[in-house]
PDB file of C-alpha atoms in Angstrom:
ATOM      1  CA  UNK A   1      -3.353 -28.903 -34.042  1.00 80.00           C
ATOM      2  CA  UNK A   2      -1.612 -25.786 -35.372  1.00 83.00           C
ATOM      3  CA  UNK A   3      -3.973 -23.564 -33.369  1.00 84.00           C
ATOM      4  CA  UNK A   4      -3.350 -25.499 -30.166  1.00 85.00           C
ATOM      5  CA  UNK A   5       0.424 -25.488 -30.673  1.00 85.00           C
ATOM      6  CA  UNK A   6       0.422 -21.766 -31.363  1.00 87.00           C
ATOM      7  CA  UNK A   7      -1.772 -21.053 -28.340  1.00 88.00           C
ATOM      8  CA  UNK A   8       0.502 -23.178 -26.133  1.00 89.00           C
ATOM      9  CA  UNK A   9       3.528 -21.091 -27.163  1.00 90.00           C
ATOM     10  CA  UNK A  10       1.665 -17.972 -26.019  1.00 91.00           C
ATOM     11  CA  UNK A  11       0.111 -19.440 -22.860  1.00 92.00           C
ATOM     12  CA  UNK A  12       3.040 -21.043 -21.066  1.00 91.00           C
ATOM     13  CA  UNK A  13       5.231 -17.913 -20.644  1.00 92.00           C
ATOM     14  CA  UNK A  14       2.235 -15.955 -19.343  1.00 93.00           C
ATOM     15  CA  UNK A  15       1.350 -18.694 -16.854  1.00 93.00           C
ATOM     16  CA  UNK A  16       4.921 -18.864 -15.591  1.00 93.00           C
ATOM     17  CA  UNK A  17       5.407 -15.114 -15.274  1.00 91.00           C
ATOM     18  CA  UNK A  18       1.981 -14.212 -13.904  1.00 91.00           C
ATOM     19  CA  UNK A  19       1.206 -17.278 -11.785  1.00 91.00           C
ATOM     20  CA  UNK A  20       3.911 -19.918 -11.307  1.00 92.00           C
ATOM     21  CA  UNK A  21       6.746 -17.570 -10.332  1.00 91.00           C
ATOM     22  CA  UNK A  22       4.766 -16.063  -7.453  1.00 90.00           C
ATOM     23  CA  UNK A  23       3.558 -19.493  -6.310  1.00 87.00           C
ATOM     24  CA  UNK A  24       7.107 -20.866  -6.210  1.00 90.00           C
ATOM     25  CA  UNK A  25       8.371 -17.848  -4.271  1.00 90.00           C
ATOM     26  CA  UNK A  26       5.615 -18.430  -1.694  1.00 85.00           C
ATOM     27  CA  UNK A  27       6.770 -22.049  -1.459  1.00 81.00           C
ATOM     28  CA  UNK A  28      10.344 -20.794  -0.822  1.00 84.00           C
ATOM     29  CA  UNK A  29      11.559 -22.324  -4.103  1.00 87.00           C
ATOM     30  CA  UNK A  30      13.785 -19.549  -5.529  1.00 88.00           C
ATOM     31  CA  UNK A  31      15.377 -21.838  -8.119  1.00 88.00           C
ATOM     32  CA  UNK A  32      11.939 -22.875  -9.373  1.00 90.00           C
ATOM     33  CA  UNK A  33      10.895 -19.226  -9.569  1.00 89.00           C
ATOM     34  CA  UNK A  34      13.938 -18.339 -11.661  1.00 90.00           C
ATOM     35  CA  UNK A  35      12.974 -20.195 -14.837  1.00 88.00           C
ATOM     36  CA  UNK A  36      10.987 -23.103 -16.226  1.00 87.00           C
ATOM     37  CA  UNK A  37      14.238 -25.042 -16.590  1.00 87.00           C
ATOM     38  CA  UNK A  38      14.818 -24.730 -12.854  1.00 88.00           C
ATOM     39  CA  UNK A  39      11.478 -26.213 -11.815  1.00 88.00           C
ATOM     40  CA  UNK A  40      11.666 -29.305  -9.612  1.00 84.00           C
ATOM     41  CA  UNK A  41       9.861 -32.354 -11.029  1.00 80.00           C
ATOM     42  CA  UNK A  42       6.823 -31.921  -8.777  1.00 76.00           C
ATOM     43  CA  UNK A  43       6.731 -28.159  -9.478  1.00 84.00           C
ATOM     44  CA  UNK A  44       7.027 -28.805 -13.207  1.00 86.00           C
ATOM     45  CA  UNK A  45       4.054 -31.170 -12.980  1.00 81.00           C
ATOM     46  CA  UNK A  46       1.990 -28.439 -11.299  1.00 82.00           C
ATOM     47  CA  UNK A  47       3.106 -25.916 -13.912  1.00 89.00           C
ATOM     48  CA  UNK A  48       2.119 -28.203 -16.788  1.00 87.00           C
ATOM     49  CA  UNK A  49      -1.272 -28.835 -15.155  1.00 85.00           C
ATOM     50  CA  UNK A  50      -1.813 -25.085 -14.900  1.00 89.00           C
ATOM     51  CA  UNK A  51      -0.744 -24.490 -18.497  1.00 91.00           C
ATOM     52  CA  UNK A  52      -3.117 -27.217 -19.678  1.00 89.00           C
ATOM     53  CA  UNK A  53      -5.965 -25.651 -17.681  1.00 88.00           C
ATOM     54  CA  UNK A  54      -5.354 -22.163 -19.058  1.00 91.00           C
ATOM     55  CA  UNK A  55      -4.925 -23.459 -22.605  1.00 90.00           C
ATOM     56  CA  UNK A  56      -8.212 -25.344 -22.354  1.00 89.00           C
ATOM     57  CA  UNK A  57      -9.909 -22.220 -20.990  1.00 90.00           C
ATOM     58  CA  UNK A  58      -8.559 -20.151 -23.885  1.00 92.00           C
ATOM     59  CA  UNK A  59      -9.635 -22.572 -26.605  1.00 90.00           C
ATOM     60  CA  UNK A  60     -13.127 -22.966 -25.148  1.00 90.00           C
ATOM     61  CA  UNK A  61     -13.900 -19.372 -24.150  1.00 90.00           C
ATOM     62  CA  UNK A  62     -12.174 -17.113 -26.689  1.00 88.00           C
ATOM     63  CA  UNK A  63     -15.283 -16.565 -28.814  1.00 88.00           C
ATOM     64  CA  UNK A  64     -14.475 -13.135 -30.294  1.00 90.00           C
ATOM     65  CA  UNK A  65     -11.284 -11.471 -31.569  1.00 90.00           C
ATOM     66  CA  UNK A  66      -8.971 -10.477 -28.684  1.00 90.00           C
ATOM     67  CA  UNK A  67      -6.708  -7.459 -29.099  1.00 90.00           C
ATOM     68  CA  UNK A  68      -4.476  -8.153 -26.068  1.00 93.00           C
ATOM     69  CA  UNK A  69      -4.317 -11.938 -25.781  1.00 91.00           C
ATOM     70  CA  UNK A  70      -1.653 -12.040 -23.056  1.00 92.00           C
ATOM     71  CA  UNK A  71      -3.692  -9.661 -20.911  1.00 92.00           C
ATOM     72  CA  UNK A  72      -6.871 -11.691 -21.489  1.00 93.00           C
ATOM     73  CA  UNK A  73      -5.055 -14.864 -20.446  1.00 92.00           C
ATOM     74  CA  UNK A  74      -3.519 -13.228 -17.369  1.00 92.00           C
ATOM     75  CA  UNK A  75      -6.911 -12.076 -16.079  1.00 92.00           C
ATOM     76  CA  UNK A  76      -8.337 -15.615 -16.332  1.00 91.00           C
ATOM     77  CA  UNK A  77      -5.391 -17.630 -14.970  1.00 92.00           C
ATOM     78  CA  UNK A  78      -6.590 -17.839 -11.374  1.00 89.00           C
ATOM     79  CA  UNK A  79     -10.156 -18.888 -12.200  1.00 89.00           C
ATOM     80  CA  UNK A  80      -9.007 -21.399 -14.826  1.00 89.00           C
ATOM     81  CA  UNK A  81      -6.375 -23.062 -12.632  1.00 87.00           C
ATOM     82  CA  UNK A  82      -8.598 -23.184  -9.527  1.00 83.00           C
ATOM     83  CA  UNK A  83     -11.464 -24.725 -11.498  1.00 85.00           C
ATOM     84  CA  UNK A  84      -9.153 -27.321 -13.084  1.00 83.00           C
ATOM     85  CA  UNK A  85      -7.575 -28.109  -9.710  1.00 77.00           C
ATOM     86  CA  UNK A  86     -10.983 -28.784  -8.184  1.00 79.00           C
ATOM     87  CA  UNK A  87     -12.023 -30.961 -11.112  1.00 82.00           C
ATOM     88  CA  UNK A  88      -8.840 -33.021 -10.784  1.00 77.00           C
ATOM     89  CA  UNK A  89      -9.464 -33.470  -7.051  1.00 77.00           C
ATOM     90  CA  UNK A  90     -13.031 -34.551  -7.762  1.00 73.00           C
ATOM     91  CA  UNK A  91     -11.842 -37.057 -10.353  1.00 74.00           C
ATOM     92  CA  UNK A  92      -9.605 -38.627  -7.693  1.00 70.00           C
ATOM     93  CA  UNK A  93     -12.543 -38.888  -5.298  1.00 75.00           C
ATOM     94  CA  UNK A  94     -11.366 -36.127  -2.935  1.00 79.00           C
ATOM     95  CA  UNK A  95     -13.400 -33.189  -1.718  1.00 81.00           C
ATOM     96  CA  UNK A  96     -13.058 -30.376  -4.257  1.00 79.00           C
ATOM     97  CA  UNK A  97     -13.109 -27.731  -1.508  1.00 83.00           C
ATOM     98  CA  UNK A  98     -11.908 -29.356   1.741  1.00 86.00           C
ATOM     99  CA  UNK A  99     -13.879 -28.096   4.725  1.00 87.00           C
ATOM    100  CA  UNK A 100     -14.314 -29.374   8.260  1.00 90.00           C
ATOM    101  CA  UNK A 101     -17.669 -31.109   8.842  1.00 90.00           C
ATOM    102  CA  UNK A 102     -19.363 -30.029  12.061  1.00 92.00           C
ATOM    103  CA  UNK A 103     -19.497 -33.596  13.372  1.00 93.00           C
ATOM    104  CA  UNK A 104     -15.740 -33.960  12.882  1.00 93.00           C
ATOM    105  CA  UNK A 105     -15.051 -30.690  14.681  1.00 92.00           C
ATOM    106  CA  UNK A 106     -17.090 -31.967  17.625  1.00 93.00           C
ATOM    107  CA  UNK A 107     -15.267 -35.319  17.558  1.00 93.00           C
ATOM    108  CA  UNK A 108     -11.958 -33.432  17.812  1.00 93.00           C
ATOM    109  CA  UNK A 109     -13.242 -31.400  20.731  1.00 93.00           C
ATOM    110  CA  UNK A 110     -12.986 -28.167  18.772  1.00 92.00           C
ATOM    111  CA  UNK A 111      -9.199 -28.184  19.228  1.00 92.00           C
ATOM    112  CA  UNK A 112      -7.836 -25.438  16.922  1.00 92.00           C
ATOM    113  CA  UNK A 113      -4.760 -27.372  15.832  1.00 91.00           C
ATOM    114  CA  UNK A 114      -6.436 -30.763  15.356  1.00 93.00           C
ATOM    115  CA  UNK A 115      -9.263 -29.213  13.335  1.00 93.00           C
ATOM    116  CA  UNK A 116      -6.693 -27.383  11.180  1.00 92.00           C
ATOM    117  CA  UNK A 117      -4.776 -30.643  10.766  1.00 92.00           C
ATOM    118  CA  UNK A 118      -7.988 -32.378   9.681  1.00 92.00           C
ATOM    119  CA  UNK A 119      -8.461 -29.844   6.877  1.00 91.00           C
ATOM    120  CA  UNK A 120      -4.798 -30.215   5.875  1.00 90.00           C
ATOM    121  CA  UNK A 121      -5.289 -33.987   5.759  1.00 90.00           C
ATOM    122  CA  UNK A 122      -8.421 -33.671   3.596  1.00 90.00           C
ATOM    123  CA  UNK A 123      -6.457 -31.402   1.271  1.00 87.00           C
ATOM    124  CA  UNK A 124      -3.481 -33.763   1.134  1.00 86.00           C
ATOM    125  CA  UNK A 125      -5.447 -36.901   0.213  1.00 85.00           C
ATOM    126  CA  UNK A 126      -6.498 -35.138  -3.001  1.00 82.00           C
ATOM    127  CA  UNK A 127      -2.893 -34.437  -4.027  1.00 79.00           C
ATOM    128  CA  UNK A 128      -1.757 -37.077  -6.557  1.00 76.00           C
ATOM    129  CA  UNK A 129       1.711 -37.675  -5.086  1.00 69.00           C
ATOM    130  CA  UNK A 130       2.946 -38.983  -1.748  1.00 66.00           C
ATOM    131  CA  UNK A 131       5.363 -37.268   0.645  1.00 59.00           C
ATOM    132  CA  UNK A 132       8.464 -38.983  -0.714  1.00 62.00           C
ATOM    133  CA  UNK A 133       8.706 -42.394   0.923  1.00 62.00           C
ATOM    134  CA  UNK A 134       5.996 -41.607   3.466  1.00 70.00           C
ATOM    135  CA  UNK A 135       2.262 -41.238   3.197  1.00 77.00           C
ATOM    136  CA  UNK A 136       1.889 -37.948   5.106  1.00 84.00           C
ATOM    137  CA  UNK A 137       4.006 -34.737   4.879  1.00 85.00           C
ATOM    138  CA  UNK A 138       4.809 -34.812   8.582  1.00 85.00           C
ATOM    139  CA  UNK A 139       7.762 -32.432   8.283  1.00 85.00           C
ATOM    140  CA  UNK A 140       5.677 -29.721   6.644  1.00 83.00           C
ATOM    141  CA  UNK A 141       2.868 -30.256   9.153  1.00 89.00           C
ATOM    142  CA  UNK A 142       5.319 -30.016  12.058  1.00 87.00           C
ATOM    143  CA  UNK A 143       6.402 -26.610  10.750  1.00 87.00           C
ATOM    144  CA  UNK A 144       2.762 -25.593  10.321  1.00 87.00           C
ATOM    145  CA  UNK A 145       2.014 -26.738  13.867  1.00 88.00           C
ATOM    146  CA  UNK A 146       4.775 -24.493  15.180  1.00 87.00           C
ATOM    147  CA  UNK A 147       3.315 -21.508  13.314  1.00 85.00           C
ATOM    148  CA  UNK A 148      -0.236 -22.244  14.467  1.00 85.00           C
ATOM    149  CA  UNK A 149       0.411 -23.172  18.109  1.00 84.00           C
ATOM    150  CA  UNK A 150       3.756 -21.541  18.853  1.00 84.00           C
ATOM    151  CA  UNK A 151       4.821 -24.800  20.536  1.00 79.00           C
ATOM    152  CA  UNK A 152       8.363 -25.767  19.443  1.00 77.00           C
ATOM    153  CA  UNK A 153       8.407 -29.063  21.352  1.00 76.00           C
ATOM    154  CA  UNK A 154       6.335 -31.194  18.945  1.00 73.00           C
ATOM    155  CA  UNK A 155       8.270 -32.803  16.078  1.00 79.00           C
ATOM    156  CA  UNK A 156       7.296 -35.263  13.378  1.00 81.00           C
ATOM    157  CA  UNK A 157       6.585 -38.205  15.765  1.00 85.00           C
ATOM    158  CA  UNK A 158       4.142 -36.085  17.761  1.00 86.00           C
ATOM    159  CA  UNK A 159       2.441 -34.855  14.589  1.00 88.00           C
ATOM    160  CA  UNK A 160       2.241 -38.452  13.354  1.00 88.00           C
ATOM    161  CA  UNK A 161       0.386 -39.384  16.543  1.00 90.00           C
ATOM    162  CA  UNK A 162      -1.956 -36.431  16.036  1.00 92.00           C
ATOM    163  CA  UNK A 163      -2.639 -37.577  12.465  1.00 91.00           C
ATOM    164  CA  UNK A 164      -3.744 -40.931  13.876  1.00 92.00           C
ATOM    165  CA  UNK A 165      -6.012 -39.102  16.345  1.00 93.00           C
ATOM    166  CA  UNK A 166      -7.641 -37.206  13.474  1.00 93.00           C
ATOM    167  CA  UNK A 167      -8.013 -40.390  11.403  1.00 93.00           C
ATOM    168  CA  UNK A 168      -9.707 -42.195  14.303  1.00 93.00           C
ATOM    169  CA  UNK A 169     -12.177 -39.341  14.597  1.00 93.00           C
ATOM    170  CA  UNK A 170     -12.824 -39.424  10.840  1.00 92.00           C
ATOM    171  CA  UNK A 171     -13.526 -43.165  10.922  1.00 91.00           C
ATOM    172  CA  UNK A 172     -16.534 -42.521  13.141  1.00 91.00           C
ATOM    173  CA  UNK A 173     -18.364 -41.927   9.855  1.00 90.00           C
ATOM    174  CA  UNK A 174     -17.325 -45.035   7.946  1.00 88.00           C
ATOM    175  CA  UNK A 175     -19.010 -44.139   4.645  1.00 88.00           C
ATOM    176  CA  UNK A 176     -17.675 -40.574   4.669  1.00 88.00           C
ATOM    177  CA  UNK A 177     -14.167 -41.831   5.508  1.00 89.00           C
ATOM    178  CA  UNK A 178     -14.255 -44.419   2.723  1.00 86.00           C
ATOM    179  CA  UNK A 179     -15.439 -41.864   0.154  1.00 85.00           C
ATOM    180  CA  UNK A 180     -13.290 -38.857   0.965  1.00 86.00           C
ATOM    181  CA  UNK A 181     -10.162 -40.254   2.634  1.00 88.00           C
ATOM    182  CA  UNK A 182      -9.636 -43.910   1.770  1.00 85.00           C
ATOM    183  CA  UNK A 183     -10.670 -43.659  -1.898  1.00 83.00           C
ATOM    184  CA  UNK A 184      -8.422 -40.714  -2.886  1.00 83.00           C
ATOM    185  CA  UNK A 185      -5.554 -42.168  -0.831  1.00 81.00           C
ATOM    186  CA  UNK A 186      -5.826 -45.360  -2.874  1.00 77.00           C
ATOM    187  CA  UNK A 187      -5.399 -43.317  -6.060  1.00 73.00           C
ATOM    188  CA  UNK A 188      -2.184 -41.583  -5.076  1.00 71.00           C
ATOM    189  CA  UNK A 189       0.713 -42.071  -7.452  1.00 64.00           C
ATOM    190  CA  UNK A 190       3.281 -44.019  -5.438  1.00 57.00           C
ATOM    191  CA  UNK A 191       6.835 -42.994  -6.463  1.00 52.00           C
ATOM    192  CA  UNK A 192       8.267 -45.799  -8.570  1.00 46.00           C
ATOM    193  CA  UNK A 193      11.977 -46.389  -9.089  1.00 43.00           C
ATOM    194  CA  UNK A 194      13.822 -49.025 -11.041  1.00 38.00           C
ATOM    195  CA  UNK A 195      14.094 -52.143  -8.918  1.00 39.00           C
ATOM    196  CA  UNK A 196      17.201 -54.283  -8.508  1.00 39.00           C
ATOM    197  CA  UNK A 197      16.832 -57.978  -9.106  1.00 38.00           C
ATOM    198  CA  UNK A 198      17.495 -60.302  -6.162  1.00 40.00           C
ATOM    199  CA  UNK A 199      20.123 -62.978  -6.550  1.00 41.00           C
ATOM    200  CA  UNK A 200      19.146 -66.126  -8.375  1.00 40.00           C
ATOM    201  CA  UNK A 201      17.143 -68.450  -6.171  1.00 41.00           C
ATOM    202  CA  UNK A 202      16.385 -65.720  -3.634  1.00 41.00           C
ATOM    203  CA  UNK A 203      12.602 -66.045  -4.030  1.00 41.00           C
ATOM    204  CA  UNK A 204      11.337 -67.533  -0.777  1.00 40.00           C
ATOM    205  CA  UNK A 205       7.633 -67.207  -1.560  1.00 41.00           C
ATOM    206  CA  UNK A 206       7.057 -64.064   0.511  1.00 40.00           C
ATOM    207  CA  UNK A 207       4.926 -61.275  -0.881  1.00 43.00           C
ATOM    208  CA  UNK A 208       7.548 -58.528  -0.742  1.00 41.00           C
ATOM    209  CA  UNK A 209      10.575 -59.326  -2.938  1.00 40.00           C
ATOM    210  CA  UNK A 210      13.669 -59.962  -0.794  1.00 39.00           C
ATOM    211  CA  UNK A 211      17.229 -58.892  -1.417  1.00 40.00           C
ATOM    212  CA  UNK A 212      16.456 -55.255  -2.234  1.00 38.00           C
ATOM    213  CA  UNK A 213      19.564 -53.168  -1.807  1.00 42.00           C
ATOM    214  CA  UNK A 214      18.436 -49.812  -3.201  1.00 44.00           C
ATOM    215  CA  UNK A 215      17.034 -47.522  -0.499  1.00 46.00           C
ATOM    216  CA  UNK A 216      14.604 -45.863  -2.887  1.00 44.00           C
ATOM    217  CA  UNK A 217      13.215 -49.240  -3.889  1.00 49.00           C
ATOM    218  CA  UNK A 218      12.786 -50.166  -0.236  1.00 51.00           C
ATOM    219  CA  UNK A 219      10.985 -46.886   0.359  1.00 53.00           C
ATOM    220  CA  UNK A 220       8.673 -47.610  -2.571  1.00 54.00           C
ATOM    221  CA  UNK A 221       7.751 -51.034  -1.168  1.00 61.00           C
ATOM    222  CA  UNK A 222       7.259 -49.627   2.320  1.00 61.00           C
ATOM    223  CA  UNK A 223       4.958 -46.947   0.887  1.00 61.00           C
ATOM    224  CA  UNK A 224       2.956 -49.618  -0.919  1.00 66.00           C
ATOM    225  CA  UNK A 225       2.720 -51.698   2.251  1.00 71.00           C
ATOM    226  CA  UNK A 226       1.612 -48.685   4.286  1.00 69.00           C
ATOM    227  CA  UNK A 227      -1.070 -47.808   1.737  1.00 70.00           C
ATOM    228  CA  UNK A 228      -2.250 -51.424   1.719  1.00 76.00           C
ATOM    229  CA  UNK A 229      -2.482 -51.639   5.514  1.00 78.00           C
ATOM    230  CA  UNK A 230      -4.461 -48.395   5.691  1.00 75.00           C
ATOM    231  CA  UNK A 231      -6.846 -49.542   2.977  1.00 77.00           C
ATOM    232  CA  UNK A 232      -7.357 -52.912   4.716  1.00 83.00           C
ATOM    233  CA  UNK A 233      -7.952 -51.105   8.009  1.00 79.00           C
ATOM    234  CA  UNK A 234     -10.720 -49.085   6.374  1.00 76.00           C
ATOM    235  CA  UNK A 235     -12.382 -52.202   4.997  1.00 80.00           C
ATOM    236  CA  UNK A 236     -12.194 -53.965   8.353  1.00 81.00           C
ATOM    237  CA  UNK A 237     -13.811 -50.929   9.933  1.00 76.00           C
ATOM    238  CA  UNK A 238     -16.768 -51.492   7.610  1.00 78.00           C
ATOM    239  CA  UNK A 239     -17.068 -55.115   8.740  1.00 80.00           C
ATOM    240  CA  UNK A 240     -15.425 -56.838   5.757  1.00 83.00           C
ATOM    241  CA  UNK A 241     -13.902 -60.287   6.251  1.00 86.00           C
ATOM    242  CA  UNK A 242     -10.140 -59.879   6.899  1.00 86.00           C
ATOM    243  CA  UNK A 243      -9.025 -62.475   4.357  1.00 86.00           C
ATOM    244  CA  UNK A 244     -11.288 -61.028   1.662  1.00 86.00           C
ATOM    245  CA  UNK A 245      -9.986 -57.542   2.416  1.00 84.00           C
ATOM    246  CA  UNK A 246      -6.382 -58.761   2.129  1.00 84.00           C
ATOM    247  CA  UNK A 247      -6.991 -60.494  -1.217  1.00 84.00           C
ATOM    248  CA  UNK A 248      -8.719 -57.464  -2.689  1.00 82.00           C
ATOM    249  CA  UNK A 249      -6.353 -54.749  -1.439  1.00 81.00           C
ATOM    250  CA  UNK A 250      -3.065 -56.588  -1.911  1.00 80.00           C
ATOM    251  CA  UNK A 251      -4.147 -57.738  -5.356  1.00 75.00           C
ATOM    252  CA  UNK A 252      -4.718 -54.121  -6.367  1.00 73.00           C
ATOM    253  CA  UNK A 253      -1.910 -52.284  -4.575  1.00 69.00           C
ATOM    254  CA  UNK A 254       0.981 -54.589  -5.465  1.00 67.00           C
ATOM    255  CA  UNK A 255       0.055 -54.912  -9.127  1.00 58.00           C
ATOM    256  CA  UNK A 256      -0.589 -51.239  -9.735  1.00 48.00           C
ATOM    257  CA  UNK A 257       2.873 -50.120 -10.867  1.00 44.00           C
ATOM    258  CA  UNK A 258       3.571 -48.245 -14.064  1.00 38.00           C
ATOM    259  CA  UNK A 259       6.078 -50.795 -15.347  1.00 40.00           C
ATOM    260  CA  UNK A 260       9.166 -48.715 -14.640  1.00 37.00           C
ATOM    261  CA  UNK A 261      10.057 -50.979 -11.733  1.00 39.00           C
ATOM    262  CA  UNK A 262      10.740 -53.743 -14.272  1.00 41.00           C
ATOM    263  CA  UNK A 263      12.804 -51.735 -16.766  1.00 39.00           C
ATOM    264  CA  UNK A 264      16.136 -53.102 -15.549  1.00 40.00           C
ATOM    265  CA  UNK A 265      15.019 -56.724 -16.056  1.00 41.00           C
ATOM    266  CA  UNK A 266      15.433 -58.767 -19.184  1.00 40.00           C
ATOM    267  CA  UNK A 267      11.919 -59.504 -20.516  1.00 43.00           C
ATOM    268  CA  UNK A 268      10.787 -63.058 -19.891  1.00 43.00           C
ATOM    269  CA  UNK A 269      13.384 -63.857 -17.237  1.00 41.00           C
ATOM    270  CA  UNK A 270      11.017 -63.571 -14.282  1.00 44.00           C
ATOM    271  CA  UNK A 271       7.258 -63.665 -13.692  1.00 46.00           C
ATOM    272  CA  UNK A 272       5.479 -60.358 -14.064  1.00 50.00           C
ATOM    273  CA  UNK A 273       4.374 -58.765 -10.753  1.00 53.00           C
ATOM    274  CA  UNK A 274       0.701 -59.387 -11.595  1.00 56.00           C
ATOM    275  CA  UNK A 275       1.381 -63.090 -12.145  1.00 63.00           C
ATOM    276  CA  UNK A 276       3.474 -63.465  -8.994  1.00 69.00           C
ATOM    277  CA  UNK A 277       1.006 -61.686  -6.711  1.00 71.00           C
ATOM    278  CA  UNK A 278      -1.932 -63.608  -8.186  1.00 73.00           C
ATOM    279  CA  UNK A 279      -0.112 -66.895  -7.593  1.00 73.00           C
ATOM    280  CA  UNK A 280       0.693 -65.986  -3.992  1.00 76.00           C
ATOM    281  CA  UNK A 281      -2.852 -64.859  -3.219  1.00 78.00           C
ATOM    282  CA  UNK A 282      -4.202 -68.116  -4.617  1.00 79.00           C
ATOM    283  CA  UNK A 283      -2.411 -69.918  -1.766  1.00 80.00           C
ATOM    284  CA  UNK A 284      -4.624 -69.871   1.382  1.00 83.00           C
ATOM    285  CA  UNK A 285      -1.560 -70.250   3.590  1.00 82.00           C
ATOM    286  CA  UNK A 286      -0.023 -67.077   2.161  1.00 82.00           C
ATOM    287  CA  UNK A 287      -3.283 -65.169   2.598  1.00 83.00           C
ATOM    288  CA  UNK A 288      -3.542 -66.386   6.204  1.00 84.00           C
ATOM    289  CA  UNK A 289       0.038 -65.310   6.892  1.00 84.00           C
ATOM    290  CA  UNK A 290      -0.505 -61.835   5.414  1.00 85.00           C
ATOM    291  CA  UNK A 291      -3.825 -61.471   7.223  1.00 84.00           C
ATOM    292  CA  UNK A 292      -2.239 -62.384  10.545  1.00 82.00           C
ATOM    293  CA  UNK A 293       0.572 -59.895   9.981  1.00 82.00           C
ATOM    294  CA  UNK A 294      -1.826 -57.076   9.119  1.00 79.00           C
ATOM    295  CA  UNK A 295      -4.048 -57.791  12.135  1.00 80.00           C
ATOM    296  CA  UNK A 296      -0.976 -57.775  14.364  1.00 76.00           C
ATOM    297  CA  UNK A 297       0.047 -54.392  12.959  1.00 75.00           C
ATOM    298  CA  UNK A 298      -3.396 -52.884  13.461  1.00 72.00           C
ATOM    299  CA  UNK A 299      -3.837 -54.319  16.930  1.00 66.00           C
ATOM    300  CA  UNK A 300      -7.130 -55.255  18.586  1.00 63.00           C
ATOM    301  CA  UNK A 301     -10.240 -53.375  17.431  1.00 58.00           C
ATOM    302  CA  UNK A 302     -11.420 -50.499  19.554  1.00 52.00           C
ATOM    303  CA  UNK A 303     -14.224 -51.317  21.968  1.00 48.00           C
TER     304      UNK A 303
END
């Protein structure tokens, strides 16, 4: 423990100065590049992941006395962080090194932007977080599209439509899509905020709690619903029964919180989310209603 603590004190300043600062400047985050204290939450998470990777590399590979430890660490930062990043992506079920399969390039007609977007999408599904309240970073991709195509006319709605085009092409290989898109998407860490309790007696038996007044909480629920619909769509594409898909996906997605959404509630004053969702899904009428809603959202299957 003393060795690890001492190594950590040496590693983190080297990682920040020789790796993180340059990365944050490339991301146009000058405040994050100024100091560790200025790192945004998501940037701090990346920094801590990198420090952990470099620390692990040091403790496992420093087999002989090292005269210049900081220099030794600096030379190995890139390899250590890249290797750890790929292992984390693999653990989430994403491709460790996202590349465009030939069949997908053909399905997209070889279009330079759509094929680039497909690789960006494969990269994004392996990132643990979501794009705020949305599933895809459409704003960043709209800026990328402008740089790649030089076309200033396409904004986020147009890029969103292009994402759907890429996803339809990916679903042509149902097993591949389930393994490398649907699975890592289902493991993303949905942002969770403290929820506000609805007024007494406001429970009307619907799946999504009514009476939410906090916009962040609404965004969290919308993100959950979007993830659930996409997961159900993937299962339907593989021929699964709609009601069975709804029970399985909704039962997992809406009971997968970290507990922070209940921190503002007095313990024992309301059913736990797991209990409430399980009770609702045990009612065939509720399952039928949810199934009908999801099918209406997805529309008729493609011929």
